[in-house]
Structure formats: C-alpha cells, structure tokens
PDB file of C-alpha atoms in Angstrom:
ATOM      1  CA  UNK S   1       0.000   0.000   0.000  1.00  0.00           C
ATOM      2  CA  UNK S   2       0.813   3.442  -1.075  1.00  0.00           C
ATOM      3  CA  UNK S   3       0.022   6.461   1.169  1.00  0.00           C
ATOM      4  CA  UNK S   4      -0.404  10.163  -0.360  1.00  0.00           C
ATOM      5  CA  UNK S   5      -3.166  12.813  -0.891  1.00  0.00           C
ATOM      6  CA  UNK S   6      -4.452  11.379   2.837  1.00  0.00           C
ATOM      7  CA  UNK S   7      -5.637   8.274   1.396  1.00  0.00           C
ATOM      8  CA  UNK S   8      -4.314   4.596   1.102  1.00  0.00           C
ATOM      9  CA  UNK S   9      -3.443   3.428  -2.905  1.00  0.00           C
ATOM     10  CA  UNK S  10      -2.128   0.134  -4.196  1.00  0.00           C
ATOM     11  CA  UNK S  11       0.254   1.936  -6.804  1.00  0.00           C
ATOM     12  CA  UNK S  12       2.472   5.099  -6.185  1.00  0.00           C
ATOM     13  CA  UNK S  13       1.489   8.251  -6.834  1.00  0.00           C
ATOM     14  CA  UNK S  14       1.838   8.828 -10.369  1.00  0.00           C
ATOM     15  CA  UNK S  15       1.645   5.443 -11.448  1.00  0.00           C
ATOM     16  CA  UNK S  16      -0.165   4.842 -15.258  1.00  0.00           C
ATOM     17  CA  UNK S  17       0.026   1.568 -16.650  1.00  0.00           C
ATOM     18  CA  UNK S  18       2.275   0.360 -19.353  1.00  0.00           C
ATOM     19  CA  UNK S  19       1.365   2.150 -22.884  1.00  0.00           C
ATOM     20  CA  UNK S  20       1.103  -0.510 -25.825  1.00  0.00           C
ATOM     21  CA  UNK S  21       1.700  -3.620 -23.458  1.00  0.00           C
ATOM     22  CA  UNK S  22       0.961  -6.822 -25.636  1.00  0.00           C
ATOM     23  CA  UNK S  23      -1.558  -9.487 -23.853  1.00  0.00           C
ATOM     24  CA  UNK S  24       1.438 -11.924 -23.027  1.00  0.00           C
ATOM     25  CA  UNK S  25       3.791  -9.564 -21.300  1.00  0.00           C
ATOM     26  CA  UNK S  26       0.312  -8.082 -19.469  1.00  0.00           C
ATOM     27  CA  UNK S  27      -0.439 -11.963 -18.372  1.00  0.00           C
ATOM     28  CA  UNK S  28       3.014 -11.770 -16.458  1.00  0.00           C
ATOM     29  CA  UNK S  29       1.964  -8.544 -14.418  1.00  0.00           C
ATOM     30  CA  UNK S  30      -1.441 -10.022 -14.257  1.00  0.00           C
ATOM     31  CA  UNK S  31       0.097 -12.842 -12.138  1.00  0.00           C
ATOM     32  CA  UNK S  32       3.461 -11.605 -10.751  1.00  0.00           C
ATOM     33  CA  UNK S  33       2.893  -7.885 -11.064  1.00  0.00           C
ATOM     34  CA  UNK S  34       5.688  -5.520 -11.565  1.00  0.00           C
ATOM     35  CA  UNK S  35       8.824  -3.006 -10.346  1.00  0.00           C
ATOM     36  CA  UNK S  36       7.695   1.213 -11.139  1.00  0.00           C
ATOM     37  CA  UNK S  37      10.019   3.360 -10.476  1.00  0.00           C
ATOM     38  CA  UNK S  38      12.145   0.820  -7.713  1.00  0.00           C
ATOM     39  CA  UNK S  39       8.662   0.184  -5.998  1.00  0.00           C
ATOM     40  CA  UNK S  40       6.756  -3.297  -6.366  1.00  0.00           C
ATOM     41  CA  UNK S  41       3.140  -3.206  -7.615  1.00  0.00           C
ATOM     42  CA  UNK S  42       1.189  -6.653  -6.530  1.00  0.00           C
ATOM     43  CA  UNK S  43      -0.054  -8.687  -9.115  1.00  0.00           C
ATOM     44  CA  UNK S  44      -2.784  -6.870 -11.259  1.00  0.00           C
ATOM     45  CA  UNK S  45      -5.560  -9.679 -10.414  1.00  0.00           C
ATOM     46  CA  UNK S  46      -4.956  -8.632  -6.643  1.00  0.00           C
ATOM     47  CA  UNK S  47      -5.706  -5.194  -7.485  1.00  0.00           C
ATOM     48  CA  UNK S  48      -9.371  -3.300  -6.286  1.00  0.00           C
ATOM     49  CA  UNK S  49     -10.182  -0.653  -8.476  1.00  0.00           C
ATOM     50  CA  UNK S  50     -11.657   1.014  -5.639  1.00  0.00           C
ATOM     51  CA  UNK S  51      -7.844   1.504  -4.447  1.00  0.00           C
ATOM     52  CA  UNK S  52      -7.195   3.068  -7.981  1.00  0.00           C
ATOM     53  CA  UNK S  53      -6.804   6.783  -8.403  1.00  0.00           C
ATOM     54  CA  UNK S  54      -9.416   7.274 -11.024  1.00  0.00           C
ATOM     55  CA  UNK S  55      -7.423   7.598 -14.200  1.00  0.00           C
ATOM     56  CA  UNK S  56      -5.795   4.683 -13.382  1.00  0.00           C
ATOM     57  CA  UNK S  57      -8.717   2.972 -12.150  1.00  0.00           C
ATOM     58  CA  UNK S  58     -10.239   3.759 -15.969  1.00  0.00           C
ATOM     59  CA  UNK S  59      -7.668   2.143 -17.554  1.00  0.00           C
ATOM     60  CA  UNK S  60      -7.496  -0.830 -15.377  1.00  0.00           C
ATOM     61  CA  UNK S  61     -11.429  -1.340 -15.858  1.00  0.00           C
ATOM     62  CA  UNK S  62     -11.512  -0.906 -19.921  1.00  0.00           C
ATOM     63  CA  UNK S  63      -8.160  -1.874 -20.617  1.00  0.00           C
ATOM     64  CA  UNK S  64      -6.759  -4.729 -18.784  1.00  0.00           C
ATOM     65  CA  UNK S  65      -9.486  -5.839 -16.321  1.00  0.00           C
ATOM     66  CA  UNK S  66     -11.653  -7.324 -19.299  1.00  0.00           C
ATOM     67  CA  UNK S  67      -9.250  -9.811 -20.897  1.00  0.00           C
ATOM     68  CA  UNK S  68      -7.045 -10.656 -18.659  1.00  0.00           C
ATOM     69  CA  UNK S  69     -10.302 -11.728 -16.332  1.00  0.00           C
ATOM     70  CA  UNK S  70     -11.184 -13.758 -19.672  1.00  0.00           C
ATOM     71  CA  UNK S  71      -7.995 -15.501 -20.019  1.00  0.00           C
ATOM     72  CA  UNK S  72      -8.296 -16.260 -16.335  1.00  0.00           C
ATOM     73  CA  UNK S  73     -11.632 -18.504 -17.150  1.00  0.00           C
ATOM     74  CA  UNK S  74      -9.481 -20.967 -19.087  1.00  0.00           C
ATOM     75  CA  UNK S  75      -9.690 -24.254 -18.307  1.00  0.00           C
ATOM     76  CA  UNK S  76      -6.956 -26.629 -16.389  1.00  0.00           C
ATOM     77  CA  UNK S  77      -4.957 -23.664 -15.087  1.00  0.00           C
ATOM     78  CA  UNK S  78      -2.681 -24.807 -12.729  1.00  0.00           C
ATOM     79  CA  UNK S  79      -1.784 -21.237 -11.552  1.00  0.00           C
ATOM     80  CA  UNK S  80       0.530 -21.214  -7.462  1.00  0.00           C
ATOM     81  CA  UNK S  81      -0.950 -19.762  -5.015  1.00  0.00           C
ATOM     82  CA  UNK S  82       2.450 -17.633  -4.040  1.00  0.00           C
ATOM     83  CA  UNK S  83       4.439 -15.539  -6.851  1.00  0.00           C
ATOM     84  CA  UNK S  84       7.310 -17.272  -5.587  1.00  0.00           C
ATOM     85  CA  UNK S  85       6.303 -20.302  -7.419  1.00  0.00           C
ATOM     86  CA  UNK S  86       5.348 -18.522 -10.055  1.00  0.00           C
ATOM     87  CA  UNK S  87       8.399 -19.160 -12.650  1.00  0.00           C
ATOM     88  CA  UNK S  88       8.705 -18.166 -17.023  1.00  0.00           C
ATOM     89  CA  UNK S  89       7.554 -22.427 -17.220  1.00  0.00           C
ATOM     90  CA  UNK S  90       4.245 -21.345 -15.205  1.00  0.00           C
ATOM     91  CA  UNK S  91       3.447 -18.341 -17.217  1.00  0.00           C
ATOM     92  CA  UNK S  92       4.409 -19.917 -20.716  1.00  0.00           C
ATOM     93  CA  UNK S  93       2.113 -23.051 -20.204  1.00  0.00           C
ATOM     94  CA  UNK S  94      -1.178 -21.051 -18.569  1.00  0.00           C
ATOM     95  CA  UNK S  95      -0.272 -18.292 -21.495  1.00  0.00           C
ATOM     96  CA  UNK S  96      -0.260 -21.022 -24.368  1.00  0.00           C
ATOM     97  CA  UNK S  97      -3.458 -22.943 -22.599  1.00  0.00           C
ATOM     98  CA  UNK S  98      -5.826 -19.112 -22.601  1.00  0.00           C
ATOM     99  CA  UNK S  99      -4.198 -18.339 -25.776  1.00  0.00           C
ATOM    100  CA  UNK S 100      -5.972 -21.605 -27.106  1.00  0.00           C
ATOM    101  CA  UNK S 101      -9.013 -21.022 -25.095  1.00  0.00           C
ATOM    102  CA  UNK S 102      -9.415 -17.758 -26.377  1.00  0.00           C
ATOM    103  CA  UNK S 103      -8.749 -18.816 -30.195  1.00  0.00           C
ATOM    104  CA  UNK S 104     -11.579 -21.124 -29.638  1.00  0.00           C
ATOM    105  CA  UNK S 105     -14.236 -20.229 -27.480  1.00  0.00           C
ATOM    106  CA  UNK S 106     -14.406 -16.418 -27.447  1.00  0.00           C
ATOM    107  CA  UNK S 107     -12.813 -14.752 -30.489  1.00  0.00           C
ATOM    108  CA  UNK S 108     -11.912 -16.964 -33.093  1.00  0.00           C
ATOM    109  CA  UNK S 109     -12.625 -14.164 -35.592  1.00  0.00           C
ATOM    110  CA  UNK S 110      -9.597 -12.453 -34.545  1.00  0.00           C
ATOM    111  CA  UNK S 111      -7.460 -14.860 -35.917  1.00  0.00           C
ATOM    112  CA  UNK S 112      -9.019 -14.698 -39.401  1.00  0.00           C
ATOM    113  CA  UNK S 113      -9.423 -11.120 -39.171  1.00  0.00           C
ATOM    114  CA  UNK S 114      -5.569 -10.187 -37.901  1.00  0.00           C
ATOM    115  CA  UNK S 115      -4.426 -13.221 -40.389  1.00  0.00           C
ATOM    116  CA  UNK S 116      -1.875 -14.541 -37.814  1.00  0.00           C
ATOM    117  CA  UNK S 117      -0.839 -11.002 -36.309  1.00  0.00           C
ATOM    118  CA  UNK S 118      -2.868 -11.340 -32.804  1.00  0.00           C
ATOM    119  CA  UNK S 119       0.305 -11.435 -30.635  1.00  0.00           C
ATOM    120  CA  UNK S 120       1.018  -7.908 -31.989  1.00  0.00           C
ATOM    121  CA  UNK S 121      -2.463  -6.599 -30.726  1.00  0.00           C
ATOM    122  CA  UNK S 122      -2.617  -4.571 -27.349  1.00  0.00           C
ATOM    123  CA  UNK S 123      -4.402  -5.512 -24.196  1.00  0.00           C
ATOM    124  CA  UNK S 124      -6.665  -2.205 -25.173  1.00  0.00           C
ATOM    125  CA  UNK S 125      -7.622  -3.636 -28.280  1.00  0.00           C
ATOM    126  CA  UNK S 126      -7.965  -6.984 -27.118  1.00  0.00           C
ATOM    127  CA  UNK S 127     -10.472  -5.801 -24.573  1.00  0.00           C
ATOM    128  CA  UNK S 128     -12.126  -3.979 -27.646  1.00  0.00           C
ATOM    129  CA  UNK S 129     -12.864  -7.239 -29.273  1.00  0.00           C
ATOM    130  CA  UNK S 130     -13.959  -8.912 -26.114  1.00  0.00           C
ATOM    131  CA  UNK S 131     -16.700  -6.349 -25.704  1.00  0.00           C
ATOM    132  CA  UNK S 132     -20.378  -8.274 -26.487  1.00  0.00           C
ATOM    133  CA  UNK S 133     -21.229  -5.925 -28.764  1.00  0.00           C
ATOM    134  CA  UNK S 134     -17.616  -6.163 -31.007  1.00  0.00           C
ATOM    135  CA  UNK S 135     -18.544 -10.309 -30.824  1.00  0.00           C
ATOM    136  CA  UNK S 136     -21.848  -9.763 -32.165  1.00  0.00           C
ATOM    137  CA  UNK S 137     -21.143  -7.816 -34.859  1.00  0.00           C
ATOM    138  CA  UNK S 138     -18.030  -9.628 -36.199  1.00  0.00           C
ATOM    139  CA  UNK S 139     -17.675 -12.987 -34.647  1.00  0.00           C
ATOM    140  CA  UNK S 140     -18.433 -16.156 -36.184  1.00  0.00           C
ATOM    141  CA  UNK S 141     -21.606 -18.364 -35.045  1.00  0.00           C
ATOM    142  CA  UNK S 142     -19.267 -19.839 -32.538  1.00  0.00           C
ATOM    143  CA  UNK S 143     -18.019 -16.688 -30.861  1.00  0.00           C
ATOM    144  CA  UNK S 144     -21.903 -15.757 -30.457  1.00  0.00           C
ATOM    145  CA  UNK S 145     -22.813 -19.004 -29.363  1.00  0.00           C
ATOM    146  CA  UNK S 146     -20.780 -18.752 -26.383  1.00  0.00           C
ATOM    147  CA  UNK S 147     -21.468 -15.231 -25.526  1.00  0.00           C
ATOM    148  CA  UNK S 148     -23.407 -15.312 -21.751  1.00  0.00           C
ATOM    149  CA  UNK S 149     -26.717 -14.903 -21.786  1.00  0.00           C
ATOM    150  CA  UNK S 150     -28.307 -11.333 -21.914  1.00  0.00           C
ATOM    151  CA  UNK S 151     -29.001  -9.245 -18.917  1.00  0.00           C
ATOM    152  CA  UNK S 152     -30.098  -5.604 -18.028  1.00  0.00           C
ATOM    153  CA  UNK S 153     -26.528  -5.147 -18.173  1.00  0.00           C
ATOM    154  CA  UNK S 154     -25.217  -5.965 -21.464  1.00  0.00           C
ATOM    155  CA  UNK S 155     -28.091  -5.180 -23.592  1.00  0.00           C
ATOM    156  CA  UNK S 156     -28.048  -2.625 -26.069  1.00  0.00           C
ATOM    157  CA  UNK S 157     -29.587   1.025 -25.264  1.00  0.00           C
ATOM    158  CA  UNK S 158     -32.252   1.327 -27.511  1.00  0.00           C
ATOM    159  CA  UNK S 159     -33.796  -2.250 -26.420  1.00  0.00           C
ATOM    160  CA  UNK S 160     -33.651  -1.204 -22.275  1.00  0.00           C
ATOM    161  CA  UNK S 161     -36.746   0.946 -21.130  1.00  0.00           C
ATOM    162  CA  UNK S 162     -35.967   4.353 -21.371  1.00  0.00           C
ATOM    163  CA  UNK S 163     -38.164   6.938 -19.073  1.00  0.00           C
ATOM    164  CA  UNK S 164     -39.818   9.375 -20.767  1.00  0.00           C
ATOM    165  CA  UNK S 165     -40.270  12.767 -19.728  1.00  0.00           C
ATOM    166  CA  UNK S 166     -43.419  13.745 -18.871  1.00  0.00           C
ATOM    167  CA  UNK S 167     -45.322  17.451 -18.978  1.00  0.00           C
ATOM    168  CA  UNK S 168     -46.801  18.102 -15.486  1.00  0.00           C
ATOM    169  CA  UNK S 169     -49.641  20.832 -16.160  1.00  0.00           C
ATOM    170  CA  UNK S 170     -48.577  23.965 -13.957  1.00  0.00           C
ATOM    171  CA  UNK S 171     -51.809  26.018 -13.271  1.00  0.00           C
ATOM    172  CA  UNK S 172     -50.520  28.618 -12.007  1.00  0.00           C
ATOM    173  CA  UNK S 173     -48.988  28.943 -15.751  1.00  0.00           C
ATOM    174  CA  UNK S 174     -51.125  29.352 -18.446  1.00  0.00           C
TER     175      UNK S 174
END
C-alpha cells in the first residue's frame, strides 16, 4: 500500500500503466505484477479498483481488467498460489493454454481477421474485441454461441426501457 493525498493506494502516486503492453507480457503482471520506479506493484488480479486513483482505475477497468479476467476462465490452469512459485515455465504453459481457449471459445474471428498477427495486438484492443457488442457484430456463429446470456446489463440502449419525460400541467402557468 501506497500512502499520499491522505488516502491509502495500491500503486504510487503517479503510477499509469504500461502504454502498448501486448496481452502476453500483461499476463506476467497479471500474475506476478511488476517493479515502477524501484517500488513493487502486486499482481494486477490482486488489485481493487476502488484503491485506484481514477485515471488509473479507468484504464485498469476498460483496458486490462476485461481480458485478462477472460484468459483467467481458461480451463486446467494450474496457476501457485504464491508468486514465488510462479516461474517463465508457469506463465508460458497457462499463457499457451488461454491463448488456445481464447482462439476457440471467445474470439476466433480475430485470428481470421488479424491473419496470424494477434500477438502484436494490445491488451486495449484486445479488450475492444472482447466487448459483447464487437462479438456480435463480427464474430463467427461460434463466438456468439458462447457469448453469456443477456441481462439488463449488457443489452443494447435502444432495447432497455428508457423513461420518458413527462409534462406536469402547472396552473398557475397558463
């Protein structure tokens, strides 16, 4: 913990994440975190955005929350409990094993659509293309398939209820 402005943080004070990180090195701070400016930051999945300042708390939440949270839903991930045991054999094998989970059960489009060229993508635009609507609109019937069911949440606008404002007649205006 980091403490300026009167408050408690998880990063140091001007802290911004990484600009143009690629989704493999962002898996490594995702599970080991990472040295700013001689200070440790704990691994991303341990941080709350709530202990964010809000700029970075932005980024974290539409950048690098979304697919990195994704990758974690793999299957078999045998990830240690301590980042001690966390070694380059650890983070190659879960990185290869959500690599293949995403290429097959979330966006396979990507890979026809980038022609090879995913691994030069950003963890910004990968979190682009794991937005619902992104899937819908260019994924394949598999990709939509396997999209979670629709709630209040991820629905479009125009289909939610929208309230509509209403005249109250004033008399005391004519």
């Amino acid at each position: 913990m980091h403490n300026y402005d009167g408050k408690f943080w998880q990063v140091p004070k001007n802290f911004d994440f990484p600009a143009k990180t690629k989704r493999k090195r962002a898996w490594e701070f995702w599970l080991c975190g990472m040295k700013y400016r001689e200070e440790s930051i704990c691994p991303f999945h341990q941080l709350k955005p709530s202990l964010l300042q809000k700029n970075v708390q932005i980024k974290f939440k539409t950048q690098w929350q979304p697919i990195l949270k994704k990758m974690e839903n793999a299957c078999d991930l045998n990830i240690p409990d301590t980042i001690s045991d966390i070694n380059s054999d650890v983070i190659k094998n879960t990185y290869a094993k959500t690599t293949e989970y995403l290429s097959k059960n979330v966006c396979s489009f990507l890979w026809e659509k980038e022609k090879g060229n995913v691994e030069n993508l950003t963890v910004g635009s990968w979190s682009t293309y794991m937005q619902r609507a992104c899937i819908k609109k260019n994924g394949n019937q598999s990709d939509i398939a396997n999209l979670p069911t629709e709630t209040w949440y991820n629905m479009p606008h125009q289909i939610q209820c929208k309230r509509k404002k209403q005249r109250v007649n004033d008399s005391n205006n004519p």
